[in-house]
XYZ file of C-alpha atoms in Angstrom:
376
model
C -11.120 -40.846 -102.265
C -13.802 -39.562 -99.895
C -13.289 -40.356 -96.213
C -16.330 -40.952 -94.049
C -16.002 -38.975 -90.798
C -17.877 -39.416 -87.523
C -17.820 -37.437 -84.279
C -18.102 -38.847 -80.741
C -19.026 -36.327 -78.050
C -20.882 -33.548 -79.857
C -21.570 -31.392 -76.821
C -24.261 -28.737 -76.846
C -24.722 -26.285 -79.689
C -22.378 -23.355 -78.872
C -25.111 -20.940 -79.990
C -27.445 -22.299 -77.332
C -27.816 -20.026 -74.267
C -27.357 -23.051 -71.984
C -24.194 -24.330 -73.687
C -21.097 -24.891 -71.570
C -17.486 -25.494 -72.564
C -15.922 -24.965 -75.962
C -18.048 -27.300 -78.124
C -14.912 -28.653 -79.782
C -16.922 -31.074 -81.914
C -18.380 -28.135 -83.807
C -14.867 -26.857 -84.531
C -13.759 -30.289 -85.702
C -16.827 -30.563 -87.945
C -16.146 -27.162 -89.487
C -12.600 -28.266 -90.281
C -13.715 -31.480 -92.001
C -16.338 -29.706 -94.123
C -13.598 -27.493 -95.582
C -11.972 -30.580 -97.119
C -13.205 -32.078 -100.398
C -11.927 -35.463 -99.251
C -14.158 -35.667 -96.152
C -17.859 -36.225 -95.539
C -19.538 -36.085 -92.119
C -21.670 -39.214 -91.913
C -22.515 -39.809 -88.246
C -22.327 -38.598 -84.652
C -22.827 -39.914 -81.135
C -23.406 -38.307 -77.747
C -24.810 -39.702 -74.496
C -27.250 -36.752 -74.554
C -29.309 -37.525 -77.616
C -30.657 -33.992 -77.912
C -27.107 -32.696 -78.284
C -26.355 -35.216 -81.012
C -29.571 -34.354 -82.846
C -28.769 -30.623 -82.753
C -25.279 -31.372 -84.043
C -26.621 -33.529 -86.870
C -29.061 -30.826 -87.926
C -26.292 -28.217 -87.923
C -23.980 -30.336 -90.090
C -26.570 -32.000 -92.337
C -26.052 -35.511 -90.967
C -29.000 -37.874 -91.614
C -31.226 -38.419 -88.588
C -30.739 -42.168 -88.965
C -27.024 -41.684 -88.276
C -27.473 -40.090 -84.848
C -26.601 -42.329 -81.890
C -26.166 -42.391 -78.150
C -23.863 -45.433 -78.245
C -20.476 -45.224 -79.966
C -20.397 -48.916 -80.847
C -23.735 -48.722 -82.629
C -22.587 -45.712 -84.613
C -19.381 -47.435 -85.714
C -21.272 -50.487 -86.943
C -23.908 -48.458 -88.748
C -21.919 -45.765 -90.566
C -18.498 -47.493 -90.839
C -16.390 -44.312 -90.608
C -12.802 -44.036 -91.822
C -11.913 -41.178 -89.460
C -13.386 -40.424 -86.028
C -12.952 -37.310 -83.920
C -13.255 -37.911 -80.174
C -14.415 -34.786 -78.344
C -15.532 -36.187 -74.988
C -14.031 -34.977 -71.647
C -10.472 -36.146 -70.811
C -11.471 -38.675 -68.147
C -13.292 -40.755 -70.773
C -10.842 -40.285 -73.648
C -9.236 -43.673 -73.094
C -12.335 -45.922 -73.084
C -13.868 -44.082 -76.033
C -10.668 -44.051 -78.094
C -10.120 -47.757 -77.451
C -13.701 -48.601 -78.380
C -13.366 -46.598 -81.602
C -10.002 -48.233 -82.393
C -11.735 -51.626 -82.372
C -14.120 -50.481 -85.098
C -13.450 -52.512 -88.233
C -13.585 -49.546 -90.617
C -11.606 -47.006 -88.574
C -8.286 -45.862 -90.038
C -7.637 -42.776 -87.909
C -8.744 -41.225 -84.613
C -8.274 -37.544 -83.841
C -8.768 -36.966 -80.118
C -9.012 -33.783 -78.109
C -6.270 -33.005 -75.599
C -5.133 -33.704 -72.890
C -4.549 -37.380 -73.662
C -6.151 -39.009 -70.606
C -6.273 -38.665 -66.835
C -3.986 -41.584 -65.906
C -0.594 -42.521 -67.286
C -1.682 -46.136 -67.777
C -4.648 -45.030 -69.898
C -2.360 -42.887 -72.056
C -0.066 -45.795 -72.812
C -2.884 -48.286 -73.381
C -4.569 -46.017 -75.917
C -1.367 -45.720 -77.909
C -0.546 -49.435 -77.698
C -3.993 -50.536 -78.872
C -4.002 -48.138 -81.818
C -0.566 -49.371 -82.835
C -1.791 -52.975 -82.643
C -4.866 -52.128 -84.716
C -2.866 -50.060 -87.238
C -5.027 -47.033 -86.488
C -3.454 -43.581 -86.705
C -4.004 -41.826 -83.365
C -3.513 -38.068 -83.138
C -4.245 -35.414 -80.525
C -5.466 -31.891 -81.109
C -2.334 -29.927 -80.182
C -3.293 -27.470 -82.888
C -0.950 -24.689 -81.739
C 1.806 -26.434 -83.703
C 0.158 -24.755 -86.698
C 0.052 -21.239 -85.200
C 2.161 -18.582 -86.879
C 4.023 -17.382 -83.750
C 5.221 -20.924 -82.986
C 6.077 -21.968 -86.552
C 7.981 -18.707 -87.137
C 9.835 -19.188 -83.835
C 10.874 -22.685 -84.979
C 12.158 -21.247 -88.244
C 14.173 -18.623 -86.362
C 15.526 -21.261 -83.985
C 16.534 -23.607 -86.814
C 18.225 -20.774 -88.706
C 20.400 -19.953 -85.692
C 18.908 -16.554 -84.851
C 19.417 -17.124 -81.110
C 22.311 -19.543 -81.416
C 22.120 -22.963 -79.793
C 18.972 -23.668 -77.784
C 19.815 -23.990 -74.092
C 16.481 -23.780 -72.281
C 12.731 -23.826 -72.940
C 10.492 -22.040 -70.428
C 6.728 -22.263 -70.237
C 4.081 -20.358 -68.327
C 0.292 -20.548 -68.230
C -2.631 -21.546 -66.079
C -1.634 -25.133 -65.335
C 0.442 -28.133 -66.402
C -2.374 -30.361 -67.651
C -5.322 -28.736 -69.430
C -3.527 -25.706 -70.865
C -0.035 -27.007 -70.263
C -0.514 -30.000 -72.557
C -0.207 -27.560 -75.470
C 2.961 -26.032 -74.078
C 4.719 -29.293 -73.210
C 3.868 -30.492 -76.715
C 5.437 -27.334 -78.153
C 8.524 -27.915 -76.020
C 8.836 -31.222 -77.857
C 8.449 -29.363 -81.154
C 11.268 -26.964 -80.317
C 13.606 -29.663 -78.992
C 13.036 -31.929 -82.024
C 11.262 -34.488 -79.831
C 14.308 -35.223 -77.699
C 13.249 -37.368 -74.735
C 13.375 -35.973 -71.208
C 15.716 -37.631 -68.710
C 14.406 -36.377 -65.367
C 11.926 -33.983 -63.738
C 11.923 -32.097 -60.439
C 8.760 -30.220 -59.440
C 6.632 -28.800 -56.662
C 2.930 -27.917 -56.800
C 0.217 -26.103 -54.861
C -3.347 -27.401 -54.698
C -4.757 -25.382 -51.821
C -8.054 -24.805 -53.668
C -10.051 -27.318 -55.675
C -9.360 -26.797 -59.367
C -11.323 -29.066 -61.702
C -11.489 -28.284 -65.419
C -13.515 -30.438 -67.818
C -13.778 -33.097 -65.128
C -10.033 -33.304 -64.400
C -7.868 -31.962 -61.579
C -5.309 -29.235 -62.278
C -2.855 -27.735 -59.812
C -3.208 -24.082 -58.731
C 0.484 -23.351 -59.151
C 3.580 -25.322 -60.102
C 7.297 -24.852 -60.534
C 9.226 -27.512 -62.431
C 12.502 -28.155 -64.181
C 13.681 -30.998 -66.382
C 16.450 -31.957 -68.798
C 16.278 -33.412 -72.306
C 18.710 -35.976 -73.671
C 20.074 -33.377 -76.094
C 21.196 -31.203 -73.179
C 18.404 -28.612 -73.323
C 16.812 -27.757 -69.962
C 13.149 -27.036 -69.308
C 11.477 -24.727 -66.805
C 7.751 -24.367 -66.066
C 5.964 -21.879 -63.810
C 2.150 -22.069 -63.794
C -0.677 -20.267 -62.029
C -2.036 -16.728 -61.813
C 1.101 -15.564 -60.047
C 3.565 -17.401 -62.260
C 6.851 -15.664 -62.930
C 6.723 -15.876 -66.739
C 5.089 -13.041 -68.664
C 4.715 -15.109 -71.836
C 3.537 -18.571 -72.912
C 6.912 -19.838 -74.075
C 10.448 -18.516 -73.962
C 13.322 -20.033 -75.913
C 16.687 -19.147 -74.435
C 19.653 -19.612 -76.752
C 23.378 -19.045 -76.538
C 23.039 -15.795 -78.524
C 19.555 -14.516 -77.749
C 15.955 -15.106 -76.698
C 12.623 -15.717 -78.429
C 9.394 -14.937 -76.528
C 6.044 -16.259 -77.716
C 2.632 -15.166 -76.472
C 3.690 -12.189 -74.405
C 1.399 -9.401 -73.270
C 2.335 -7.071 -76.137
C 3.423 -9.105 -79.178
C 2.719 -12.667 -80.362
C 6.426 -13.151 -81.096
C 9.543 -11.127 -80.375
C 13.271 -11.713 -80.383
C 16.131 -10.295 -78.359
C 19.513 -10.483 -80.041
C 22.357 -8.129 -79.115
C 20.384 -6.638 -76.250
C 17.515 -5.214 -78.330
C 13.986 -6.567 -78.669
C 12.221 -6.644 -82.040
C 8.794 -7.908 -83.071
C 8.710 -10.727 -85.616
C 5.974 -11.275 -88.174
C 3.768 -14.291 -87.472
C 1.686 -14.305 -90.674
C -1.187 -12.465 -89.048
C -1.652 -15.082 -86.315
C -1.801 -14.547 -82.581
C -1.095 -17.477 -80.261
C -4.851 -18.052 -79.960
C -5.973 -17.806 -83.569
C -5.694 -16.022 -86.896
C -6.569 -12.353 -86.926
C -9.653 -11.424 -88.886
C -9.542 -8.960 -91.775
C -11.905 -6.714 -93.727
C -11.607 -9.089 -96.675
C -12.650 -12.035 -94.532
C -15.567 -10.079 -93.096
C -16.776 -9.348 -96.627
C -16.461 -13.020 -97.579
C -18.503 -14.004 -94.531
C -21.286 -11.580 -95.440
C -21.499 -13.082 -98.914
C -21.262 -16.638 -97.581
C -24.148 -15.997 -95.200
C -26.427 -15.959 -98.242
C -25.258 -19.304 -99.618
C -25.147 -22.861 -98.230
C -23.304 -23.715 -95.000
C -20.339 -25.328 -96.707
C -19.489 -22.082 -98.497
C -19.562 -20.222 -95.200
C -17.047 -22.632 -93.684
C -14.702 -22.274 -96.630
C -15.008 -18.505 -96.737
C -13.470 -17.963 -93.323
C -9.763 -17.892 -92.574
C -8.424 -21.305 -91.621
C -8.189 -21.716 -87.854
C -5.452 -23.695 -86.134
C -7.889 -26.594 -85.779
C -8.657 -26.415 -89.507
C -4.928 -26.656 -90.208
C -4.473 -29.482 -87.706
C -7.267 -31.625 -89.107
C -6.077 -30.997 -92.654
C -2.697 -32.372 -91.562
C -4.345 -35.422 -89.976
C -6.318 -36.181 -93.132
C -3.217 -35.678 -95.269
C -1.385 -38.221 -93.094
C -4.163 -40.723 -93.816
C -4.062 -40.010 -97.545
C -0.268 -40.310 -97.776
C 0.118 -43.004 -95.102
C 2.596 -40.828 -93.215
C 2.822 -39.671 -89.607
C 1.226 -36.400 -88.541
C 3.139 -34.053 -86.236
C 0.140 -34.517 -83.944
C 0.917 -38.231 -83.609
C 0.380 -40.124 -80.372
C 4.093 -40.653 -79.750
C 4.681 -36.891 -79.626
C 1.667 -36.422 -77.352
C 2.904 -39.218 -75.109
C 6.254 -37.466 -74.613
C 4.514 -34.259 -73.570
C 2.087 -36.045 -71.267
C 4.843 -38.032 -69.590
C 6.385 -34.734 -68.471
C 3.080 -33.569 -66.989
C 2.548 -36.723 -64.939
C 6.233 -36.759 -63.994
C 5.892 -33.255 -62.546
C 3.018 -34.408 -60.366
C 4.884 -37.590 -59.448
C 7.918 -35.548 -58.396
C 5.663 -33.498 -56.122
C 4.217 -36.704 -54.666
C 7.629 -38.260 -54.005
C 9.198 -34.920 -53.021
C 12.264 -35.755 -55.081
C 13.577 -35.892 -58.625
C 11.910 -38.437 -60.905
C 13.958 -40.216 -63.547
C 12.298 -41.189 -66.804
C 10.785 -43.266 -68.309
C 7.921 -42.865 -65.880
C 6.882 -46.089 -64.165
C 3.498 -45.394 -62.606
C -0.077 -46.241 -63.579
C -2.229 -43.633 -61.852
C -2.650 -39.861 -61.836
C -0.403 -38.572 -59.006
C -2.301 -35.303 -58.565
C -5.680 -37.023 -58.452
C -4.356 -39.621 -56.010
C -2.934 -36.953 -53.706
C -6.210 -35.021 -53.766
C -8.258 -38.150 -52.999
C -5.932 -39.031 -50.110
C -6.231 -35.521 -48.651
C -2.548 -34.696 -49.013
C -2.900 -31.346 -50.749
C -5.988 -29.304 -49.930
C -5.560 -26.787 -47.128
C -7.630 -27.304 -43.965
């Protein structure tokens, strides 16, 4: 079967000198064109010029270019839709797409949404409509993380006792790391969160607030503890650290993508040629790309090494084909996002927050709007 795929939120062509952001729609499109089972049939963007450039790049008929999502859904009747708009409009766009009669699956960029209520409503509507909703936490398919999970499951570091995460922030970048914490703890639910944050300087990324620094701890139902330290001066020198009863695994450090300490000695572990950010290129791949440059676009996409997004979207499509649940499913994303909002809620209340989280808003955004955080 061939699945008809549409994209909402094309963004500007990344090759354009005026382009801003990461043009995630182009990465999603490249992933779909690698699959025999998928055909790009339509796109929508509120900036028509962007949508037209996207359509030309991916050979989408001009008649299937739209500014309005609803019109696109009615006209091209897609089976799968990628949503690549900014986080603050994820919820309304996802819910509009979910109401499309033909839609079977929605693959949305991360983070989920900018309020906790929106996150839950997106998931609830998709469940009601029997639409598979996934989020692009593509690092689950990165070699350093998958190898670390294998080492953890095989008992290399004994019993997992604590997961530690570092990085720029809890929300934009941290959504990946909280999701990976769920991966390593087998999706055990968190029981409580205690956190403090700094927002002394305005920090808006892709239209959403992020703290400058944060320190947080939490506990999962399976007894594993969590620790987060974000910001430029965070105390962690790696992305993720798994602390076990018999050793430690560090992922995304300054020197190696993955290393283990067992018996007091550190050793580098193979991660199938991947870094935490993407697959490493090779001379063979470079040669393939030179050849592919002389043949149609589709060949060029298939000639390159599969990125983490390629692997993620292949998993999403496979879940549609087999009617199974992707590891990128909304329930996993919801667990990760609950921890993020709970950290901010703990900072707002200045106390520990027990879960499940019972708020509707975005605590960080509310505190910023009420003038509680920015320095004078």
